[in-house]
């Protein structure tokens, strides 16, 4: 890897660290952040690590008006040998660039982004929590900063990485959730931005989430925007079903985000010789399998929860209780394997871990 | 109207004003801006006018990650009696609140927003350009400011209004544009956010716009996201067609923005007893009318251009040249009437003008 020039300005007022056994999600940030600026004609420049601090932008900056922005989410873990490891950061930076391209934003040097991330984590290494189930959540993002009210791609951007120690997703062991199939709102449609990790997708999803929450459901399962028949994904997770011994997941169709956990699960299942198929799946298919007693498991996959078993699916007045509302054996096996690889307690046959320092 | 408490802090360093006959769009801002903050539990508070200046936000502010933001666009004009007038600002504030509601954001007091806007303009009144065709572009917007990486509605918001003197849209008289019908990308789908004025809709549209631009087209005409058959709108304009004496425009279907110019054009046509119908219109309908020699005019409607005649439509390899590529008589009549009302040279039978001060 090239030796990149990354300036470092260390914080003089280190913050107090929270108790690592009492962390929540996304509210506490470390002492430093990584910044890289882009100016049209000059390209990306001035890679630097500075104390975590507010950003100052013109009120006319394009990010505030036309949402030209993309982001990523990944995690770092401490192993029992006290090493800090990242899970497939190359995949996140690749996806970030695919998102950049969809939003007419300049692509980043993925190696520089990873070098910056590693340096940032090594400086803030005492912030990587070491309590079981905790991790350091990493948020790389790019925002359009040019002050201009015309609807056009920005000529200036800022790439930043901020870090947040986060608590265990499951406090008392992996736990199934209830999910409502969304019939009114639509997250994305082919030709739109659903397969890019961009802000607008999430803002648009809040309303459905709010309604589901009121009915006691943790998340919504999105259907396709055209016919509202085919399964897309769940909140911030991709979705898998085990039907009669075979694992199925919606094929990438242009409106689904290509999850890195999804990809890893497919690779793991292939490695285990468990049949897994990416295809178009309708809610009717799932309901039929359920009625025939063939729907054995359902689970979501994503960076936050890794694996999130689905205990109940609510669809058109029907409550589909899956595997008696309990965590399935396959979901458990995948969860244990992935978290084992991520935290360094298991072998890493695929080379998914990347050491920091 | 209630007498609102709006604090004013005047700028000590007035900026130099640009030459009003050389203005472009959205690059120059006035000396002051209006701010109103929201905190959960407390509601909207601290209405104030302060010198135009950068905003300072935590890098974890929700606006940067999940795009929870809405905006508006309207204009103020100087009349020949040297009065400053707004065009239907009540409609913009109503739409802003509809957008707020779609994005799980708190609604504003519309009267306070208008009172703040009027006070701001009266302070910066020397910035309202008085050259023919120019105007003061007004950008109200709300951003989610809470620093939190969970996907949930923000508990803090900031409403701001910034002002920008803008040049004549048509330097040498109203002028037709060429528009390409978009076949690959989709702007919005029913159930999504297409009928809200939110940032993500515009970021997602850049890619199609870029491709059209390369082919020499000014904008794209969006089709529906489900079947890619039905006409939705153009870039930042609604669209109208005159077919065999009747005016038609796509009905509001949940994915089209409800333009205030659109609404005004419909009201004007009704007033003139010219038949106008809101309905589902396919590109095939338009092509058939064109082939039958019945497609008399086509034009876009929006705050920026007011009326933008369409001289050519490119669709599936066919170039539909409309009215010989010239501005139609109806487009011209509507343009003259609307701009006449807006700038105070014509009567205002509908009460659309609102005086500042
Ligand atoms: C919309 C959406 N789908 C799926 C995922 C899962 O992706 P990953 O496994 O890369 O975290 C995420 C989270 O990143 C997401 O935001
Ligand atoms: C997507 C979109 N459609 C239509 C319009 C036209 O709306 P209005 O006439 O209120 O300017 C605009 C501009 O505001 C727009 O952004």
XYZ file of C-alpha atoms and ligand atoms in Angstrom:
746
model
C 0.000 0.000 0.000
C 1.232 3.509 -0.820
C 2.490 5.628 2.037
C -0.042 8.432 2.169
C 0.612 11.876 3.622
C -1.904 12.282 6.442
C -1.403 15.284 8.717
C -2.263 14.767 12.354
C -3.365 17.398 14.836
C -3.921 15.788 18.220
C -6.652 16.861 20.617
C -5.524 18.748 23.700
C -8.724 18.066 25.611
C -9.320 14.352 25.631
C -12.951 13.535 26.392
C -13.994 11.239 29.185
C -14.750 7.769 27.861
C -18.156 6.252 28.637
C -18.446 2.981 30.574
C -18.020 0.309 27.888
C -20.691 -1.905 29.433
C -23.285 0.829 29.186
C -22.952 1.992 25.619
C -25.930 2.664 23.370
C -25.751 3.346 19.578
C -24.417 6.396 17.786
C -24.479 9.038 20.518
C -20.845 9.163 21.740
C -17.907 10.013 19.474
C -14.159 9.605 19.878
C -11.476 12.303 20.217
C -10.540 12.614 16.540
C -11.908 12.482 13.025
C -10.458 12.037 9.536
C -11.017 14.655 6.824
C -10.206 14.759 3.111
C -11.332 17.607 0.865
C -12.197 17.673 -2.831
C -12.051 20.659 -5.138
C -12.910 20.429 -8.817
C -9.737 20.626 -10.901
C -7.542 19.770 -7.913
C -9.040 16.438 -6.871
C -8.949 15.068 -3.338
C -6.486 16.869 -1.094
C -5.400 17.649 2.466
C -5.880 14.299 4.173
C -5.759 15.021 7.880
C -6.756 13.844 11.319
C -8.014 16.577 13.629
C -9.803 16.757 16.991
C -13.503 15.782 16.728
C -15.245 19.103 16.288
C -18.215 20.805 14.600
C -18.183 21.382 10.839
C -18.741 24.884 9.534
C -20.564 25.233 6.227
C -22.234 27.964 4.224
C -26.037 27.759 4.638
C -26.223 27.443 0.838
C -23.992 24.315 0.808
C -25.526 21.766 -1.563
C -25.777 19.085 1.167
C -28.451 21.186 2.927
C -30.622 21.564 -0.160
C -30.151 18.756 -2.662
C -28.886 15.899 -0.490
C -25.761 15.102 -2.472
C -24.160 12.817 0.090
C -23.240 9.152 0.577
C -22.108 7.152 3.576
C -20.916 3.821 4.880
C -21.124 1.873 8.130
C -18.688 -0.761 9.399
C -17.138 -1.904 12.655
C -13.824 -2.496 14.396
C -13.365 -5.042 17.195
C -10.709 -5.852 19.802
C -9.544 -9.461 19.688
C -8.598 -11.422 22.794
C -4.957 -10.833 21.796
C -5.732 -7.116 22.117
C -5.419 -6.503 18.411
C -7.859 -4.181 16.673
C -9.421 -5.648 13.534
C -11.741 -4.364 10.840
C -14.294 -6.501 8.961
C -13.977 -6.242 5.151
C -13.357 -2.452 4.993
C -12.344 -2.812 1.326
C -15.945 -3.817 0.555
C -17.310 -0.724 2.267
C -14.985 1.610 0.384
C -15.934 -0.089 -2.913
C -19.603 0.384 -2.135
C -18.945 3.999 -1.116
C -17.503 4.588 -4.573
C -20.474 2.934 -6.264
C -22.712 5.267 -4.258
C -20.498 8.230 -5.197
C -20.870 7.385 -8.838
C -24.701 7.106 -8.642
C -24.850 10.568 -7.044
C -22.442 12.214 -9.570
C -19.808 12.543 -6.856
C -16.048 12.031 -7.377
C -14.652 8.617 -6.491
C -12.188 8.263 -3.642
C -8.865 6.450 -3.542
C -10.088 3.417 -1.575
C -6.612 2.655 -0.244
C -6.197 6.185 1.069
C -9.613 5.964 2.746
C -8.554 2.721 4.458
C -5.142 4.138 5.394
C -6.861 7.176 6.920
C -9.299 4.953 8.783
C -6.525 2.769 10.220
C -4.490 5.761 11.318
C -7.559 7.351 12.925
C -8.395 4.168 14.823
C -4.824 3.706 15.974
C -4.877 7.236 17.407
C -8.236 6.640 19.115
C -7.528 2.990 19.959
C -8.491 3.374 23.602
C -12.023 4.069 22.382
C -12.478 0.602 20.885
C -14.620 -1.069 23.546
C -13.523 -4.489 24.792
C -16.690 -5.707 26.516
C -18.327 -8.746 24.880
C -20.649 -7.712 22.045
C -19.455 -4.112 21.878
C -17.567 -2.611 18.946
C -16.347 0.613 17.420
C -18.863 1.770 14.841
C -17.218 3.570 11.917
C -19.057 6.136 9.814
C -17.320 7.297 6.631
C -19.357 9.876 4.688
C -19.037 12.400 1.887
C -20.972 15.680 1.740
C -21.321 18.283 -1.041
C -20.066 21.592 0.350
C -20.238 24.103 -2.500
C -22.572 27.027 -1.706
C -24.840 26.994 -4.762
C -28.619 26.800 -5.162
C -28.645 25.516 -8.744
C -29.525 21.819 -9.025
C -26.153 20.515 -10.251
C -23.332 18.360 -8.892
C -21.198 20.219 -6.355
C -17.689 21.327 -7.267
C -16.521 20.768 -3.679
C -16.860 17.814 -1.313
C -15.672 16.731 2.100
C -15.001 13.102 3.021
C -14.996 12.427 6.742
C -14.716 9.456 9.072
C -16.125 9.613 12.588
C -16.018 6.834 15.184
C -18.504 5.833 17.860
C -18.119 3.075 20.475
C -21.384 1.117 20.468
C -22.995 -1.338 22.862
C -23.908 -4.962 22.292
C -26.872 -5.236 19.903
C -28.166 -8.214 21.881
C -27.819 -7.701 25.613
C -29.036 -11.207 26.492
C -28.138 -13.364 23.523
C -29.412 -13.155 19.959
C -33.112 -12.388 19.986
C -35.851 -12.546 17.297
C -37.766 -9.436 16.197
C -41.246 -8.812 14.833
C -41.391 -7.252 11.373
C -44.358 -5.707 9.529
C -44.581 -5.962 5.736
C -45.038 -2.413 4.414
C -48.008 -1.931 2.075
C -48.295 1.847 1.690
C -44.871 3.420 1.650
C -42.108 2.502 -0.774
C -38.403 2.718 -0.040
C -37.003 2.533 -3.552
C -37.684 1.531 -7.129
C -35.338 0.326 -9.879
C -33.874 3.384 -11.612
C -33.884 5.281 -8.297
C -31.214 5.389 -5.582
C -32.129 2.265 -3.567
C -28.865 0.477 -4.304
C -26.769 3.479 -3.219
C -26.124 4.307 0.423
C -27.412 7.858 0.281
C -29.180 9.984 2.869
C -32.492 10.447 1.057
C -33.299 6.717 1.202
C -33.264 6.851 4.988
C -35.250 10.083 5.393
C -37.969 8.642 3.168
C -38.152 5.487 5.278
C -38.852 7.205 8.619
C -42.602 7.521 8.124
C -43.206 3.796 7.567
C -40.874 2.967 10.441
C -42.849 5.283 12.728
C -46.146 3.629 11.804
C -44.729 0.110 12.315
C -43.300 1.121 15.667
C -46.752 2.254 16.839
C -48.096 -1.231 16.082
C -45.303 -2.889 18.054
C -43.103 -3.923 15.116
C -39.346 -3.374 15.220
C -38.905 -2.685 11.509
C -40.686 -2.841 8.172
C -40.085 -5.312 5.374
C -40.070 -3.320 2.142
C -41.757 -4.617 -0.979
C -40.852 -3.550 -4.528
C -42.131 -0.132 -5.628
C -43.748 -1.375 -8.822
C -46.122 -4.133 -7.810
C -45.716 -4.195 -4.014
C -45.409 -7.963 -4.282
C -41.711 -8.781 -4.201
C -39.539 -8.700 -1.107
C -36.705 -6.181 -1.056
C -35.095 -5.694 2.361
C -35.712 -4.789 6.013
C -34.917 -1.347 7.496
C -31.120 -1.419 7.433
C -30.795 -5.128 6.734
C -31.004 -7.549 3.846
C -33.259 -10.538 4.366
C -32.922 -14.322 4.050
C -35.445 -17.165 4.311
C -34.842 -20.857 4.845
C -37.523 -22.809 3.002
C -37.507 -26.578 2.993
C -33.758 -26.762 3.526
C -32.867 -24.157 0.906
C -31.802 -20.618 1.754
C -33.184 -17.826 -0.459
C -32.600 -14.078 -0.529
C -33.905 -11.394 -2.918
C -31.642 -10.994 -5.958
C -29.939 -7.609 -6.376
C -32.331 -5.839 -8.695
C -31.187 -2.223 -8.647
C -33.312 -1.072 -5.720
C -31.827 -3.217 -2.919
C -28.658 -2.223 -1.080
C -25.911 -4.784 -1.616
C -25.128 -5.575 2.008
C -21.659 -6.718 2.976
C -23.131 -8.992 5.636
C -25.449 -10.418 2.925
C -22.470 -11.117 0.692
C -20.558 -12.713 3.583
C -23.533 -14.905 4.520
C -23.828 -16.166 0.941
C -20.101 -16.912 0.852
C -20.316 -18.703 4.192
C -23.290 -20.836 3.083
C -21.481 -21.758 -0.131
C -18.444 -22.718 1.956
C -20.687 -24.942 4.086
C -22.348 -26.468 1.021
C -25.737 -25.237 2.155
C -27.826 -24.374 -0.915
C -28.418 -20.621 -1.221
C -30.222 -18.924 -4.095
C -30.590 -15.238 -4.990
C -33.917 -14.744 -6.732
C -37.110 -12.744 -7.006
C -39.255 -13.703 -3.992
C -42.863 -12.593 -3.529
C -44.620 -12.287 -0.183
C -47.086 -14.808 -1.604
C -44.251 -17.326 -2.033
C -43.347 -16.847 1.618
C -46.947 -17.149 2.748
C -47.418 -20.334 0.726
C -44.245 -21.867 2.199
C -45.489 -20.852 5.647
C -48.884 -22.468 5.114
C -47.228 -25.608 3.806
C -45.082 -25.761 6.929
C -41.910 -25.261 4.875
C -40.828 -21.803 6.123
C -38.160 -22.879 8.577
C -36.316 -19.620 9.308
C -36.157 -15.952 8.410
C -33.457 -13.472 9.366
C -32.052 -10.056 8.523
C -28.361 -9.357 7.904
C -26.535 -6.073 8.493
C -23.555 -4.468 10.171
C -25.476 -3.337 13.275
C -27.014 -6.663 14.391
C -24.952 -8.981 12.144
C -27.866 -11.486 12.138
C -31.365 -10.593 13.319
C -33.779 -13.559 13.424
C -37.358 -12.744 12.451
C -39.821 -14.319 14.882
C -42.956 -12.865 13.332
C -43.938 -11.362 10.008
C -47.154 -9.342 9.783
C -48.671 -9.263 6.286
C -52.171 -8.318 5.152
C -53.738 -9.103 8.508
C -51.884 -12.419 8.874
C -49.302 -13.082 11.573
C -46.689 -15.525 10.341
C -44.947 -16.919 13.429
C -41.652 -18.385 12.253
C -39.847 -21.210 14.083
C -42.135 -20.664 17.099
C -40.808 -17.134 17.350
C -37.395 -18.500 18.293
C -33.914 -18.134 16.835
C -33.344 -20.816 14.195
C -30.356 -23.146 14.197
C -28.999 -21.774 10.917
C -29.321 -18.114 12.001
C -27.465 -19.020 15.196
C -24.742 -20.879 13.342
C -24.179 -17.977 10.925
C -24.228 -15.452 13.768
C -21.663 -17.406 15.769
C -19.419 -17.896 12.753
C -19.527 -14.293 11.573
C -19.057 -12.749 15.007
C -16.330 -15.331 15.667
C -14.465 -14.215 12.551
C -15.122 -10.527 13.290
C -13.838 -10.637 16.860
C -10.916 -12.947 16.145
C -12.030 -15.953 18.216
C -12.506 -18.075 15.078
C -10.349 -18.866 12.064
C -10.676 -16.474 9.121
C -10.652 -18.785 6.086
C -11.745 -15.988 3.724
C -9.271 -13.285 4.772
C -12.095 -10.971 5.902
C -10.288 -9.491 8.891
C -7.926 -6.557 8.432
C -5.578 -5.665 11.267
C -5.153 -2.058 12.371
C -1.465 -0.985 12.851
C -51.513 38.403 12.044
C -49.964 37.890 15.487
C -47.091 40.137 16.433
C -44.188 37.725 16.640
C -41.048 38.263 18.684
C -38.192 38.213 16.188
C -34.785 39.322 17.463
C -32.620 41.224 15.037
C -28.851 41.417 15.007
C -27.711 43.638 12.149
C -24.569 42.977 10.130
C -21.680 45.368 10.736
C -19.952 44.496 7.474
C -22.401 44.984 4.653
C -21.324 43.100 1.549
C -20.899 44.758 -1.811
C -23.956 44.200 -3.983
C -23.456 42.634 -7.415
C -24.493 44.502 -10.579
C -28.201 43.701 -10.911
C -27.952 43.365 -14.684
C -25.299 40.652 -14.392
C -26.819 38.284 -11.892
C -26.766 34.522 -12.324
C -28.694 31.998 -10.135
C -28.056 31.013 -6.549
C -24.461 32.116 -6.014
C -24.794 35.472 -4.211
C -26.536 35.877 -0.854
C -27.781 38.919 1.029
C -26.519 40.386 4.311
C -28.878 38.574 6.668
C -30.721 35.326 7.263
C -33.667 34.190 9.362
C -33.293 31.375 11.909
C -35.791 29.491 14.073
C -34.785 26.513 16.217
C -36.757 23.469 17.320
C -36.102 21.321 20.347
C -38.282 18.354 21.253
C -40.459 19.213 24.239
C -39.916 22.933 23.767
C -41.186 23.383 20.206
C -39.996 26.104 17.838
C -38.101 28.886 19.584
C -35.675 31.794 19.233
C -36.877 33.386 16.012
C -34.086 35.725 14.939
C -32.466 37.558 12.086
C -28.677 37.490 12.095
C -25.886 38.372 9.657
C -25.546 35.805 6.842
C -22.876 33.445 8.125
C -21.746 29.808 8.107
C -23.683 27.224 10.129
C -21.821 25.100 12.644
C -23.039 21.544 13.166
C -21.790 18.373 14.779
C -20.460 15.975 12.112
C -22.984 13.427 13.422
C -25.948 15.769 12.768
C -28.747 13.747 11.170
C -28.879 16.025 8.093
C -25.434 14.740 7.042
C -26.383 11.066 7.275
C -30.093 10.474 6.796
C -31.177 13.498 4.786
C -33.997 14.626 7.045
C -34.556 18.014 5.453
C -37.166 19.898 3.413
C -37.093 23.164 1.501
C -39.052 25.706 -0.493
C -38.365 28.152 -3.299
C -40.233 31.375 -4.056
C -39.529 34.897 -5.249
C -39.948 38.553 -4.339
C -40.175 41.345 -6.912
C -39.984 45.142 -6.932
C -43.006 46.797 -8.520
C -42.778 49.987 -10.549
C -44.167 51.795 -7.488
C -41.058 50.529 -5.661
C -43.033 48.168 -3.484
C -41.657 44.725 -2.717
C -44.141 41.899 -3.304
C -44.154 38.156 -2.736
C -46.022 35.640 -4.906
C -48.304 33.307 -2.906
C -45.902 32.712 0.039
C -48.770 31.125 2.015
C -48.800 28.296 -0.551
C -45.085 27.677 -0.108
C -45.349 27.537 3.667
C -48.301 25.128 3.396
C -46.285 22.871 1.088
C -43.289 23.123 3.427
C -45.477 21.755 6.197
C -46.752 18.928 3.996
C -43.115 18.062 3.282
C -42.289 18.298 6.989
C -45.044 15.853 7.789
C -43.885 13.318 5.144
C -40.374 13.404 6.629
C -41.537 13.063 10.286
C -40.484 16.644 10.972
C -42.366 19.117 13.185
C -44.717 21.534 11.441
C -43.993 25.261 11.509
C -46.289 28.137 12.342
C -46.847 29.305 8.744
C -47.688 32.841 9.818
C -44.480 33.125 11.822
C -42.499 31.847 8.848
C -44.086 34.513 6.641
C -43.606 37.218 9.276
C -39.914 36.245 9.548
C -39.562 36.274 5.772
C -41.133 39.725 5.446
C -38.964 41.162 8.194
C -35.844 39.643 6.641
C -36.663 41.066 3.221
C -37.441 44.487 4.636
C -34.004 44.508 6.296
C -32.288 43.387 3.080
C -34.607 45.338 0.787
C -31.763 46.947 -1.154
C -30.868 43.466 -2.359
C -34.138 43.009 -4.268
C -32.987 43.641 -7.828
C -35.002 46.082 -9.938
C -33.768 45.245 -13.429
C -36.432 43.746 -15.745
C -36.709 39.990 -15.294
C -34.628 39.836 -12.111
C -35.978 38.892 -8.692
C -35.019 37.964 -5.162
C -34.987 34.195 -4.850
C -36.053 33.001 -1.402
C -34.929 29.674 0.043
C -36.638 28.544 3.267
C -35.347 25.192 4.521
C -35.393 22.958 7.584
C -32.511 20.676 8.597
C -32.271 17.962 11.271
C -29.445 18.942 13.621
C -29.371 16.345 16.394
C -26.022 14.466 16.505
C -27.212 10.855 16.393
C -26.398 7.950 14.084
C -29.517 5.907 14.779
C -32.068 5.992 11.936
C -34.840 7.916 13.702
C -36.446 11.360 13.460
C -34.224 14.087 14.907
C -35.126 15.742 18.213
C -33.674 19.053 17.014
C -34.202 21.090 13.861
C -33.254 24.432 12.410
C -35.482 26.411 10.050
C -33.657 29.028 8.003
C -34.417 31.472 5.237
C -31.664 32.737 2.956
C -32.077 35.192 0.083
C -30.329 35.421 -3.263
C -30.802 38.086 -5.962
C -31.137 36.239 -9.277
C -30.887 37.268 -12.911
C -33.532 37.141 -15.613
C -34.241 33.521 -16.575
C -34.730 34.616 -20.192
C -32.138 37.168 -21.247
C -33.701 37.745 -24.686
C -37.377 36.959 -24.254
C -39.045 33.680 -23.368
C -37.279 30.848 -25.174
C -38.179 27.174 -25.813
C -36.017 24.317 -24.490
C -35.313 20.783 -25.654
C -36.302 18.037 -23.246
C -35.395 14.334 -23.273
C -37.864 11.749 -21.952
C -35.992 9.678 -19.336
C -36.177 5.906 -19.853
C -33.606 4.514 -17.408
C -33.615 6.550 -14.240
C -36.673 7.156 -12.079
C -37.258 10.239 -9.938
C -40.023 8.977 -7.673
C -42.745 6.414 -7.221
C -46.076 6.582 -5.369
C -45.413 5.744 -1.701
C -42.001 7.437 -1.899
C -41.101 11.093 -1.356
C -41.792 12.517 -4.834
C -44.582 14.823 -3.648
C -42.435 16.282 -0.852
C -39.793 18.916 -1.482
C -36.924 17.037 0.118
C -33.224 16.951 -0.709
C -32.958 13.282 -1.685
C -35.273 13.719 -4.690
C -32.834 16.190 -6.211
C -29.625 14.234 -5.502
C -31.169 11.197 -7.172
C -32.056 13.226 -10.269
C -28.525 14.480 -11.012
C -27.397 11.407 -12.923
C -30.203 11.527 -15.485
C -29.762 15.276 -15.828
C -26.042 14.789 -16.517
C -26.757 12.226 -19.253
C -29.393 14.451 -20.909
C -27.051 17.422 -20.802
C -24.391 15.449 -22.700
C -26.920 14.863 -25.478
C -27.787 18.537 -25.702
C -31.044 18.442 -23.737
C -31.803 21.055 -21.080
C -33.761 18.773 -18.761
C -35.381 15.364 -18.543
C -39.079 14.566 -18.579
C -39.663 11.970 -15.866
C -41.991 9.042 -16.416
C -43.733 7.106 -13.639
C -41.560 4.625 -11.731
C -43.914 1.689 -12.154
C -44.490 1.336 -15.875
C -42.292 4.115 -17.292
C -45.260 5.091 -19.462
C -46.977 7.983 -17.732
C -45.688 11.546 -17.664
C -44.776 12.996 -14.275
C -42.821 16.254 -14.438
C -39.704 17.971 -15.790
C -36.576 18.658 -13.688
C -37.901 21.362 -11.352
C -41.092 22.037 -13.271
C -44.541 20.608 -13.752
C -45.625 20.069 -17.326
C -48.627 21.035 -19.471
C -49.676 20.106 -23.005
C -52.177 21.796 -25.281
C -53.841 19.161 -27.414
C -56.552 20.083 -29.889
C -57.557 23.177 -27.899
C -57.617 21.442 -24.527
C -54.908 21.877 -21.904
C -53.850 18.765 -19.975
C -51.406 18.204 -17.135
C -50.559 15.041 -15.149
C -52.901 14.580 -12.178
C -51.291 14.686 -8.726
C -50.695 11.020 -8.043
C -48.452 10.984 -4.994
C -45.132 11.092 -6.822
C -45.391 14.511 -8.502
C -44.563 17.739 -6.682
C -47.607 19.997 -6.429
C -46.184 23.120 -8.029
C -47.518 26.510 -7.042
C -47.016 27.757 -10.574
C -48.950 24.681 -11.789
C -51.798 25.519 -9.432
C -51.757 29.165 -10.551
C -51.782 28.194 -14.251
C -54.812 25.945 -13.690
C -56.610 28.745 -11.841
C -55.737 31.227 -14.582
C -56.987 28.887 -17.339
C -60.219 28.319 -15.444
C -60.594 32.090 -15.101
C -60.134 32.446 -18.848
C -62.593 29.615 -19.562
C -59.908 27.623 -21.347
C -60.533 23.898 -20.748
C -57.848 22.346 -18.532
C -57.838 18.768 -17.304
C -55.662 17.015 -14.730
C -55.311 13.379 -15.715
C -53.016 10.425 -16.266
C -51.145 11.098 -19.522
C -48.906 8.546 -21.222
C -46.033 9.409 -23.554
C -47.918 7.340 -26.129
C -50.908 9.703 -25.836
C -48.573 12.627 -26.524
C -46.925 10.860 -29.442
C -50.300 10.008 -30.959
C -51.494 13.604 -30.628
C -48.227 14.723 -32.209
C -48.625 12.355 -35.157
C -52.222 13.454 -35.627
C -51.075 17.083 -35.733
C -53.013 17.865 -32.536
C -50.117 18.585 -30.150
C -50.218 22.367 -30.249
C -48.035 23.354 -27.309
C -46.038 21.976 -24.405
C -44.550 23.915 -21.513
C -43.090 23.531 -18.040
C -44.162 25.593 -15.033
C -42.055 26.465 -12.004
C -40.822 29.309 -9.836
C -37.459 29.690 -11.615
C -38.639 30.134 -15.233
C -42.361 30.709 -14.508
C -43.209 29.233 -17.955
C -40.704 27.297 -20.043
C -41.991 26.374 -23.517
C -40.856 22.971 -24.789
C -39.681 23.199 -28.383
C -38.573 19.590 -28.728
C -39.260 16.334 -26.915
C -36.916 13.404 -27.493
C -38.549 9.999 -26.874
C -37.459 6.530 -27.938
C -35.416 7.790 -30.865
C -38.149 10.185 -32.058
C -37.781 13.961 -32.047
C -41.134 15.622 -31.498
C -40.772 19.225 -32.668
C -43.606 21.166 -31.062
C -45.077 24.355 -32.571
C -42.063 24.556 -34.935
C -39.813 24.794 -31.889
C -41.303 28.199 -31.090
C -43.076 29.631 -28.072
C -46.813 28.976 -28.349
C -49.444 31.679 -28.029
C -50.931 30.169 -24.868
C -47.557 29.751 -23.140
C -46.805 33.385 -23.956
C -50.174 34.573 -22.694
C -49.782 32.677 -19.400
C -46.198 33.875 -19.014
C -47.180 37.498 -19.551
C -50.133 37.249 -17.182
C -48.263 35.513 -14.389
C -45.177 37.725 -14.564
C -47.495 40.721 -14.846
C -49.233 39.756 -11.612
C -45.930 38.865 -9.922
C -44.218 42.149 -10.745
C -47.248 44.326 -10.143
C -47.734 45.633 -13.694
C -51.048 43.765 -14.021
C -54.190 43.533 -11.912
C -54.198 40.789 -9.264
C -57.758 39.374 -9.470
C -56.872 36.360 -7.289
C -55.079 38.139 -4.446
C -51.828 36.305 -5.150
C -49.498 39.181 -4.349
C -48.439 39.859 -0.764
C -46.821 43.172 0.057
C -43.671 43.309 2.213
C -43.803 45.977 5.005
C -30.814 -0.112 3.514
C -29.815 -1.104 4.017
N -29.886 -2.369 3.598
C -29.005 -3.309 3.990
C -27.985 -3.011 4.868
C -27.007 -4.066 5.268
O -25.731 -3.783 4.722
P -24.409 -4.245 5.466
O -24.507 -5.711 5.625
O -23.306 -3.829 4.533
O -24.353 -3.523 6.770
C -27.892 -1.700 5.364
C -26.885 -1.335 6.369
O -25.798 -0.974 6.018
C -28.800 -0.717 4.910
O -28.727 0.558 5.338
C -39.515 18.695 -8.610
C -40.229 19.977 -8.857
N -41.384 19.960 -9.554
C -42.085 21.086 -9.795
C -41.646 22.315 -9.342
C -42.464 23.533 -9.607
O -43.019 24.027 -8.403
P -43.314 25.574 -8.193
O -44.232 25.968 -9.291
O -43.949 25.651 -6.847
O -42.012 26.293 -8.268
C -40.436 22.380 -8.643
C -39.887 23.669 -8.210
O -40.191 24.117 -7.138
C -39.719 21.190 -8.374
O -38.578 21.202 -7.677
